[in-house]
mmCIF file of C-alpha atoms in Angstrom:
data_model
loop_
_atom_site.group_PDB
_atom_site.id
_atom_site.type_symbol
_atom_site.label_atom_id
_atom_site.label_comp_id
_atom_site.label_asym_id
_atom_site.label_seq_id
_atom_site.Cartn_x
_atom_site.Cartn_y
_atom_site.Cartn_z
ATOM 1 C CA MET A 1 17.426 86.931 -106.234
ATOM 2 C CA GLU A 2 19.733 85.232 -103.733
ATOM 3 C CA ALA A 3 19.649 88.269 -101.410
ATOM 4 C CA GLU A 4 15.835 88.139 -101.369
ATOM 5 C CA LEU A 5 15.949 84.456 -100.470
ATOM 6 C CA TYR A 6 18.263 85.060 -97.523
ATOM 7 C CA GLN A 7 16.259 88.070 -96.343
ATOM 8 C CA GLY A 8 13.205 85.821 -96.220
ATOM 9 C CA GLN A 9 15.135 83.113 -94.357
ATOM 10 C CA LEU A 10 16.286 85.623 -91.775
ATOM 11 C CA PHE A 11 12.691 86.134 -90.679
ATOM 12 C CA MET A 12 11.500 82.557 -91.161
ATOM 13 C CA HIS A 13 9.160 81.046 -88.649
ATOM 14 C CA ASP A 14 10.701 79.278 -85.684
ATOM 15 C CA HIS A 15 9.610 75.853 -86.944
ATOM 16 C CA ASP A 16 12.032 76.224 -89.865
ATOM 17 C CA PHE A 17 15.073 76.360 -87.544
ATOM 18 C CA THR A 18 16.183 73.994 -84.807
ATOM 19 C CA LYS A 19 16.027 75.797 -81.482
ATOM 20 C CA LEU A 20 18.737 75.574 -78.868
ATOM 21 C CA PRO A 21 17.891 73.775 -75.610
ATOM 22 C CA ARG A 22 16.366 75.850 -72.776
ATOM 23 C CA LYS A 23 19.489 75.261 -70.659
ATOM 24 C CA VAL A 24 21.259 77.759 -72.912
ATOM 25 C CA VAL A 25 19.416 80.622 -71.199
ATOM 26 C CA THR A 26 20.761 79.381 -67.855
ATOM 27 C CA LEU A 27 24.296 79.261 -69.271
ATOM 28 C CA TRP A 28 23.993 82.799 -70.679
ATOM 29 C CA ARG A 29 22.664 84.038 -67.332
ATOM 30 C CA ILE A 30 25.597 82.492 -65.470
ATOM 31 C CA ASP A 31 28.008 84.181 -67.899
ATOM 32 C CA THR A 32 26.216 87.529 -67.536
ATOM 33 C CA ALA A 33 26.242 87.325 -63.735
ATOM 34 C CA ILE A 34 29.948 86.442 -63.565
ATOM 35 C CA ILE A 35 30.947 89.263 -65.911
ATOM 36 C CA ALA A 36 28.763 91.782 -64.049
ATOM 37 C CA ILE A 37 30.194 90.777 -60.667
ATOM 38 C CA VAL A 38 33.801 90.987 -61.867
ATOM 39 C CA ILE A 39 33.332 94.367 -63.554
ATOM 40 C CA THR A 40 31.392 95.791 -60.587
ATOM 41 C CA ILE A 41 34.097 94.712 -58.147
ATOM 42 C CA ALA A 42 36.822 96.113 -60.409
ATOM 43 C CA ALA A 43 34.970 99.421 -60.836
ATOM 44 C CA ALA A 44 34.258 99.714 -57.101
ATOM 45 C CA ALA A 45 37.885 98.939 -56.224
ATOM 46 C CA THR A 46 39.188 101.402 -58.800
ATOM 47 C CA LEU A 47 36.897 104.168 -57.579
ATOM 48 C CA GLY A 48 37.676 103.340 -53.956
ATOM 49 C CA LEU A 49 41.415 103.559 -54.554
ATOM 50 C CA LEU A 50 41.542 106.518 -56.958
ATOM 51 C CA MET A 51 38.785 108.744 -55.652
ATOM 52 C CA PRO A 52 40.363 109.920 -52.383
ATOM 53 C CA TRP A 53 43.711 110.748 -53.992
ATOM 54 C CA CYS A 54 42.957 111.964 -57.473
ATOM 55 C CA LEU A 55 39.460 113.243 -57.793
ATOM 56 C CA GLY A 56 38.281 113.854 -54.283
ATOM 57 C CA TRP A 57 35.368 111.869 -52.923
ATOM 58 C CA ASP A 58 31.956 112.663 -54.296
ATOM 59 C CA TRP A 59 29.013 110.298 -53.907
ATOM 60 C CA ARG A 60 27.965 110.886 -57.529
ATOM 61 C CA TRP A 61 31.007 108.959 -58.729
ATOM 62 C CA ALA A 62 29.678 105.897 -56.911
ATOM 63 C CA LEU A 63 26.634 105.961 -59.189
ATOM 64 C CA LEU A 64 28.916 104.893 -62.050
ATOM 65 C CA VAL A 65 29.460 101.574 -60.276
ATOM 66 C CA LEU A 66 25.685 100.997 -60.278
ATOM 67 C CA LEU A 67 25.539 101.210 -64.081
ATOM 68 C CA VAL A 68 27.189 97.786 -64.465
ATOM 69 C CA PRO A 69 24.611 95.817 -62.434
ATOM 70 C CA LEU A 70 21.790 97.773 -64.070
ATOM 71 C CA GLN A 71 23.104 96.870 -67.518
ATOM 72 C CA ALA A 72 23.488 93.235 -66.430
ATOM 73 C CA ALA A 73 19.912 93.179 -65.116
ATOM 74 C CA TRP A 74 18.617 94.519 -68.442
ATOM 75 C CA MET A 75 20.629 91.869 -70.321
ATOM 76 C CA TRP A 76 19.424 89.162 -67.896
ATOM 77 C CA PHE A 77 15.804 89.676 -68.878
ATOM 78 C CA ARG A 78 16.571 89.973 -72.601
ATOM 79 C CA LEU A 79 18.325 86.575 -72.754
ATOM 80 C CA GLU A 80 15.000 84.760 -73.068
ATOM 81 C CA GLU A 81 14.209 86.813 -76.170
ATOM 82 C CA ARG A 82 17.689 86.231 -77.577
ATOM 83 C CA TRP A 83 17.170 82.479 -77.180
ATOM 84 C CA ARG A 84 13.957 82.591 -79.227
ATOM 85 C CA PHE A 85 15.757 84.084 -82.251
ATOM 86 C CA THR A 86 18.771 81.748 -82.169
ATOM 87 C CA GLY A 87 18.844 78.514 -84.122
ATOM 88 C CA TYR A 88 20.307 76.503 -86.958
ATOM 89 C CA ARG A 89 19.157 74.485 -89.939
ATOM 90 C CA LEU A 90 20.804 71.923 -92.189
ATOM 91 C CA ASP A 91 19.580 72.348 -95.765
ATOM 92 C CA ASP A 92 20.405 70.206 -98.779
ATOM 93 C CA GLU A 93 23.325 72.431 -99.797
ATOM 94 C CA GLU A 94 24.331 74.458 -96.721
ATOM 95 C CA VAL A 95 24.169 75.080 -92.982
ATOM 96 C CA LEU A 96 22.219 78.149 -91.852
ATOM 97 C CA VAL A 97 22.913 79.737 -88.445
ATOM 98 C CA ARG A 98 20.559 82.466 -87.258
ATOM 99 C CA HIS A 99 21.072 84.657 -84.189
ATOM 100 C CA GLY A 100 20.474 88.109 -82.824
ATOM 101 C CA LEU A 101 17.700 89.855 -81.012
ATOM 102 C CA LEU A 102 17.771 93.452 -82.195
ATOM 103 C CA ASP A 103 20.439 93.019 -84.851
ATOM 104 C CA ARG A 104 19.591 89.718 -86.530
ATOM 105 C CA SER A 105 22.025 87.873 -88.714
ATOM 106 C CA LEU A 106 21.977 84.769 -90.855
ATOM 107 C CA GLU A 107 25.195 82.945 -91.684
ATOM 108 C CA THR A 108 25.308 80.346 -94.451
ATOM 109 C CA PHE A 109 28.031 77.755 -94.908
ATOM 110 C CA PRO A 110 27.975 75.588 -98.050
ATOM 111 C CA TYR A 111 28.905 71.975 -97.277
ATOM 112 C CA GLY A 112 31.456 71.967 -100.082
ATOM 113 C CA ARG A 113 33.495 74.718 -98.381
ATOM 114 C CA ILE A 114 33.500 73.379 -94.813
ATOM 115 C CA GLN A 115 37.060 72.530 -93.781
ATOM 116 C CA MET A 116 36.685 71.641 -90.129
ATOM 117 C CA VAL A 117 33.955 70.791 -87.626
ATOM 118 C CA GLU A 118 34.865 70.649 -83.947
ATOM 119 C CA ILE A 119 33.109 70.341 -80.607
ATOM 120 C CA SER A 120 34.067 72.401 -77.562
ATOM 121 C CA SER A 121 32.572 72.876 -74.128
ATOM 122 C CA GLY A 122 33.502 75.313 -71.374
ATOM 123 C CA PHE A 123 33.347 74.782 -67.627
ATOM 124 C CA TRP A 124 29.717 75.838 -67.053
ATOM 125 C CA ALA A 125 28.517 74.356 -70.345
ATOM 126 C CA ARG A 126 29.898 70.949 -69.332
ATOM 127 C CA ARG A 127 28.060 71.179 -66.002
ATOM 128 C CA LEU A 128 24.809 71.769 -67.925
ATOM 129 C CA GLY A 129 25.511 69.055 -70.529
ATOM 130 C CA LEU A 130 26.024 71.532 -73.379
ATOM 131 C CA ALA A 131 28.638 71.927 -76.123
ATOM 132 C CA HIS A 132 29.395 74.228 -79.081
ATOM 133 C CA VAL A 133 29.815 72.920 -82.622
ATOM 134 C CA SER A 134 32.258 75.137 -84.528
ATOM 135 C CA ILE A 135 32.271 75.177 -88.319
ATOM 136 C CA SER A 136 35.253 76.591 -90.183
ATOM 137 C CA ILE A 137 35.381 77.302 -93.911
ATOM 138 C CA GLY A 138 38.625 79.219 -93.945
ATOM 139 C CA VAL A 139 41.098 81.117 -91.876
ATOM 140 C CA ARG A 140 38.722 83.913 -90.853
ATOM 141 C CA GLU A 141 35.304 82.478 -91.589
ATOM 142 C CA HIS A 142 33.654 80.362 -88.935
ATOM 143 C CA ALA A 143 30.426 79.965 -87.000
ATOM 144 C CA ALA A 144 29.339 78.287 -83.810
ATOM 145 C CA ILE A 145 26.149 76.315 -83.499
ATOM 146 C CA GLY A 146 24.971 76.224 -79.978
ATOM 147 C CA PRO A 147 25.438 75.525 -77.322
ATOM 148 C CA VAL A 148 23.470 72.340 -77.921
ATOM 149 C CA SER A 149 23.241 69.153 -75.888
ATOM 150 C CA THR A 150 26.395 67.038 -76.041
ATOM 151 C CA ASP A 151 24.506 64.233 -77.820
ATOM 152 C CA GLU A 152 23.235 66.699 -80.427
ATOM 153 C CA ALA A 153 26.766 68.113 -80.819
ATOM 154 C CA VAL A 154 28.166 64.659 -81.593
ATOM 155 C CA ARG A 155 25.296 63.977 -84.029
ATOM 156 C CA LEU A 156 25.787 67.360 -85.750
ATOM 157 C CA ARG A 157 29.528 66.855 -86.095
ATOM 158 C CA SER A 158 29.009 63.422 -87.622
ATOM 159 C CA GLU A 159 26.281 64.607 -89.988
ATOM 160 C CA LEU A 160 28.199 67.710 -91.085
ATOM 161 C CA THR A 161 31.353 65.655 -91.663
ATOM 162 C CA ASN A 162 29.425 63.144 -93.802
ATOM 163 C CA LEU A 163 27.662 65.887 -95.807
ATOM 164 C CA THR A 164 30.991 67.658 -96.353
ATOM 165 C CA ARG A 165 32.574 64.443 -97.646
ATOM 166 C CA GLN A 166 29.636 63.820 -99.987
ATOM 167 C CA LYS A 167 29.905 67.316 -101.444
ATOM 168 C CA ALA A 168 33.682 66.947 -101.856
ATOM 169 C CA VAL A 169 33.162 63.746 -103.870
ATOM 170 C CA GLU A 170 30.541 65.463 -106.061
ATOM 171 C CA LEU A 171 32.910 68.333 -106.824
#
């Protein structure tokens, strides 16, 4: 019964989950571009240094370097879709975090088991006014909501902390 409930929640309509702000797509695109540039430069440098000595120069090896920017370009255009399927919801008993484009997942965290709620923000996220809210219910079990706006992150942390305290008193 519970598995059927969660399967239904995984494919709930968007109005059932709080969407992340649109700036998240910009943040993901910055991250994708930085990673693609670094890997492309590293691959080009490696091929440029190793090819003449080890493998002999062949122009077909250079095509391998082009795979990284092509993969990044494909990811770049899929980030908008990823954003549409990412969100969170605070229910009466638990927090639900949904994400994934092709491989969707739904994480649930009962308020009574939440041990820690923290806010973090990286360099580019701070520039865009975004922050992550991390929820921990044990040593290896945690989830991140966001990035969300910094005001929303503070509100979420406060609300989750209060709900966790209420559930602890009830138990």
